[in-house]
């Protein structure tokens, strides 16, 4: 009688165990691919090519650099605008000869200082913040950059400041608006900033990819929903020309027609 020859040269229990592990691994890979949430589109900041890009393009004022390094030491330091984003916005502000800028979400003032440096001596950055701590920390470096007098810090919810500016008749007088405060109000910020901008003015919205969550927000993730709604609104908005750049966590530029 023919004896059944085992097809594997390992005991059955071990073979079964390996098969189960293999199946689990494959399922993990599949689910991992399916539910993986992309964090960023560009290489990591410590990637040599990204470092090369920064080293060949960044022209950071020494006080601005000190402010960035100081901010990175703080617990929420990562919420600062990235240096290449700030430099791009400052260059665009120069290009359109900006004099009046709105900055929603001051934090330690990195974006406010970068923009103030791009303005002529009589230029003004109205910057909005609810937490007095971070601007207080950054203020000595605003002074060192010699832009402190250009920065008008409003310590109250940004919506209140925007409504005050509209009530004071400043609609259509700002050249640049940067929206980088809380996400729950981002649609209201967008609409008010658009009113405050002059035709040809530029509106920048930060973090529009929301760490990839815009693809498929988790149930109850109000911030991701708000960002998605704003992105959709901007896409359909015939009042602006737009670009969405993959810099940082996504940067939308909307130019008022
Ligand atoms: C992402 S950070 C801003 C980063 C800053 N633009 C920079 O370049 O470093 C967001 C800031 O918005 C502030 N913020 C949150 N809710 C706000 C509100 N309702 N009005 C004004 N500022 C607010 C936070 O306290 C925080 O400092």
XYZ file of C-alpha atoms and ligand atoms in Angstrom:
284
model
C 0.000 0.000 0.000
C 1.208 3.418 -0.952
C 2.119 5.484 2.043
C 0.979 9.135 1.968
C 4.029 11.292 1.728
C 3.708 14.506 3.633
C 4.060 17.458 1.250
C 5.817 19.506 3.867
C 8.826 18.430 5.779
C 7.486 20.132 8.964
C 5.009 18.784 11.505
C 1.354 19.534 10.682
C 0.798 21.759 13.738
C 3.752 23.946 12.814
C 2.604 24.155 9.200
C -0.892 25.163 10.265
C 0.506 27.763 12.650
C 2.674 29.254 9.912
C -0.288 29.368 7.535
C -2.394 31.185 10.115
C 0.391 33.685 10.746
C 0.811 34.222 6.989
C -2.902 34.834 6.544
C -2.928 37.285 9.453
C 0.072 39.123 7.990
C -1.545 39.349 4.531
C -4.824 40.595 6.049
C -2.890 43.154 8.083
C -1.119 44.343 4.964
C -4.417 44.610 3.088
C -6.191 46.475 5.876
C -3.110 48.591 6.499
C -3.086 49.657 2.847
C -6.815 50.240 2.826
C -7.047 52.290 6.022
C -3.604 53.852 6.050
C -3.964 57.621 6.484
C -1.329 59.510 4.543
C 0.381 62.041 6.770
C 2.129 64.088 4.142
C 2.754 64.183 0.417
C 6.286 65.557 0.494
C 9.407 63.861 1.926
C 9.978 64.033 5.681
C 11.775 67.161 6.881
C 14.937 65.212 7.721
C 15.105 63.658 4.228
C 18.397 64.738 2.589
C 16.637 65.986 -0.537
C 14.236 68.110 1.492
C 17.167 69.442 3.508
C 18.880 70.296 0.216
C 15.763 72.102 -1.015
C 15.581 74.157 2.187
C 19.310 74.886 2.256
C 19.194 76.198 -1.323
C 16.047 78.291 -0.953
C 15.530 79.573 2.581
C 16.562 83.158 3.324
C 15.370 83.492 6.878
C 16.007 86.706 8.799
C 18.218 85.801 11.834
C 15.520 86.902 14.315
C 12.907 84.876 12.422
C 15.171 81.841 12.592
C 15.641 82.351 16.345
C 11.856 82.628 16.709
C 11.394 79.365 14.797
C 13.957 77.530 16.934
C 12.460 78.905 20.144
C 8.961 77.897 18.981
C 10.066 74.360 18.122
C 11.147 73.924 21.759
C 7.567 74.596 22.939
C 5.028 71.796 23.524
C 2.833 72.885 20.568
C 5.826 73.995 18.488
C 4.833 71.822 15.532
C 1.717 73.924 14.969
C 3.907 76.763 13.664
C 3.741 77.462 9.947
C 6.667 75.824 8.121
C 9.520 78.085 7.078
C 9.070 77.481 3.339
C 5.336 78.251 3.597
C 6.063 81.517 5.424
C 8.714 82.480 2.878
C 6.358 81.781 -0.023
C 3.601 83.908 1.542
C 6.076 86.713 2.258
C 7.326 86.618 -1.357
C 3.780 86.722 -2.714
C 2.994 89.623 -0.366
C 6.007 91.498 -1.805
C 4.911 90.660 -5.344
C 1.470 92.208 -4.854
C 3.008 95.140 -2.930
C 1.029 94.319 0.190
C 0.685 96.920 2.938
C -2.106 95.484 5.081
C -2.164 91.853 6.224
C -4.532 89.778 8.337
C -3.059 86.809 10.242
C -5.524 84.500 12.025
C -3.724 82.368 14.634
C -0.645 84.250 15.887
C 0.871 81.550 18.117
C 4.449 82.835 18.765
C 4.245 85.130 15.747
C 6.304 83.286 13.135
C 3.878 84.001 10.255
C 3.213 87.548 11.524
C 6.932 88.392 11.630
C 7.662 86.759 8.246
C 4.870 88.824 6.675
C 5.748 92.024 8.539
C 9.297 91.768 7.179
C 7.824 91.773 3.650
C 5.859 94.990 4.184
C 7.002 98.581 3.683
C 7.763 100.627 6.860
C 4.160 101.836 7.173
C 2.762 98.309 6.660
C 0.584 96.595 9.260
C -0.164 92.990 10.234
C -3.354 92.541 12.255
C -2.803 89.230 14.005
C -5.465 87.373 16.024
C -4.903 85.084 19.012
C -6.857 83.869 22.039
C -3.917 82.637 24.112
C -1.676 85.448 25.402
C 1.218 83.079 26.293
C 2.789 82.268 22.889
C 2.825 85.861 21.529
C 4.381 87.016 24.822
C 7.108 84.407 24.397
C 7.812 85.494 20.818
C 7.553 89.262 21.268
C 11.255 89.901 22.095
C 12.103 88.400 18.694
C 9.484 90.585 16.942
C 11.440 93.473 18.462
C 14.773 91.985 17.382
C 13.428 91.691 13.818
C 12.452 95.384 14.090
C 8.854 94.709 13.106
C 7.138 94.939 16.497
C 5.518 98.270 15.648
C 4.046 96.783 12.431
C 2.306 93.981 14.347
C -1.114 94.756 15.807
C -1.953 91.833 18.129
C -5.657 91.384 18.921
C -6.140 89.077 21.896
C -9.706 87.858 21.443
C -11.489 85.314 19.232
C -10.570 86.006 15.604
C -14.244 86.204 14.559
C -14.739 89.198 16.870
C -11.743 90.988 15.355
C -12.948 90.290 11.805
C -16.412 91.619 12.666
C -14.877 94.726 14.244
C -12.784 95.372 11.133
C -15.869 94.993 8.916
C -17.892 97.281 11.200
C -15.070 99.853 11.052
C -15.439 99.998 7.260
C -12.216 98.100 6.431
C -13.844 95.791 3.856
C -11.814 95.646 0.638
C -8.698 97.188 2.236
C -6.488 94.187 3.092
C -3.934 92.795 0.636
C -3.290 89.414 2.287
C -5.202 87.214 4.750
C -3.758 84.071 6.342
C -6.208 81.638 7.950
C -4.409 79.413 10.463
C -6.537 79.486 13.641
C -9.132 76.936 14.869
C -10.726 74.807 12.140
C -14.318 74.899 13.460
C -14.693 78.491 12.271
C -12.712 78.185 9.058
C -15.700 78.744 6.726
C -16.691 81.889 8.651
C -13.057 83.076 8.555
C -12.910 82.469 4.815
C -16.060 84.457 4.106
C -15.100 87.407 6.297
C -11.515 87.506 5.047
C -12.765 87.515 1.473
C -14.871 90.587 2.291
C -11.888 92.293 3.918
C -9.573 91.616 0.959
C -9.257 93.969 -1.987
C -9.645 92.560 -5.517
C -6.249 91.053 -6.404
C -5.648 90.279 -2.722
C -4.478 86.838 -1.606
C -6.092 84.529 0.931
C -3.982 81.653 2.283
C -5.516 78.761 4.210
C -3.195 76.451 6.118
C -3.569 72.729 6.955
C -6.146 72.021 4.271
C -5.146 68.327 4.029
C -5.558 67.909 7.804
C -2.955 65.120 8.110
C -4.741 63.187 5.377
C -8.016 63.031 7.351
C -9.826 64.926 4.588
C -9.877 61.718 2.547
C -12.088 59.872 5.002
C -12.803 61.738 8.255
C -13.421 59.548 11.283
C -17.029 59.796 12.509
C -17.322 62.749 14.884
C -14.122 64.438 13.666
C -15.630 67.929 13.436
C -12.370 69.618 12.447
C -11.776 67.299 9.484
C -15.395 67.854 8.353
C -14.944 71.634 8.566
C -11.751 71.483 6.512
C -13.449 69.281 3.912
C -16.421 71.650 3.688
C -14.132 74.621 3.252
C -12.089 72.869 0.552
C -15.304 72.059 -1.307
C -16.592 75.621 -0.946
C -13.335 77.099 -2.250
C -13.272 74.687 -5.190
C -16.712 75.961 -6.300
C -16.087 79.628 -5.496
C -16.101 81.731 -8.670
C -14.930 84.803 -6.710
C -11.346 83.453 -6.531
C -8.568 81.838 -8.580
C -7.091 78.963 -6.594
C -4.127 76.655 -6.095
C -3.735 73.928 -3.488
C -0.057 73.268 -2.773
C 1.183 70.158 -0.936
C 3.489 72.244 1.281
C 3.396 71.386 4.981
C -0.050 69.977 5.712
C -1.538 71.562 2.583
C -1.750 75.233 1.666
C -4.566 76.747 -0.372
C -3.991 80.071 -2.096
C -7.102 81.921 -3.246
C -6.673 85.132 -5.230
C -9.681 87.438 -5.085
C -10.955 88.335 -8.544
C -1.684 76.712 14.012
S -1.430 77.898 15.227
C -0.946 79.313 14.329
C 0.483 79.247 13.859
C 1.035 80.581 13.429
N 0.339 81.116 12.288
C 2.528 80.463 13.122
O 2.961 80.805 12.039
O 3.259 79.981 13.977
C -3.099 78.258 15.658
C -3.257 79.343 16.712
O -4.607 79.778 16.659
C -4.997 80.117 17.962
N -6.471 80.119 18.020
C -7.289 79.070 18.266
N -8.569 79.463 18.256
C -8.563 80.781 17.978
C -9.583 81.768 17.820
N -10.875 81.447 17.933
N -9.216 83.029 17.552
C -7.907 83.363 17.423
N -6.897 82.477 17.558
C -7.223 81.210 17.834
C -4.348 79.080 18.839
O -4.257 79.524 20.179
C -2.994 78.899 18.134
O -2.008 79.694 18.738
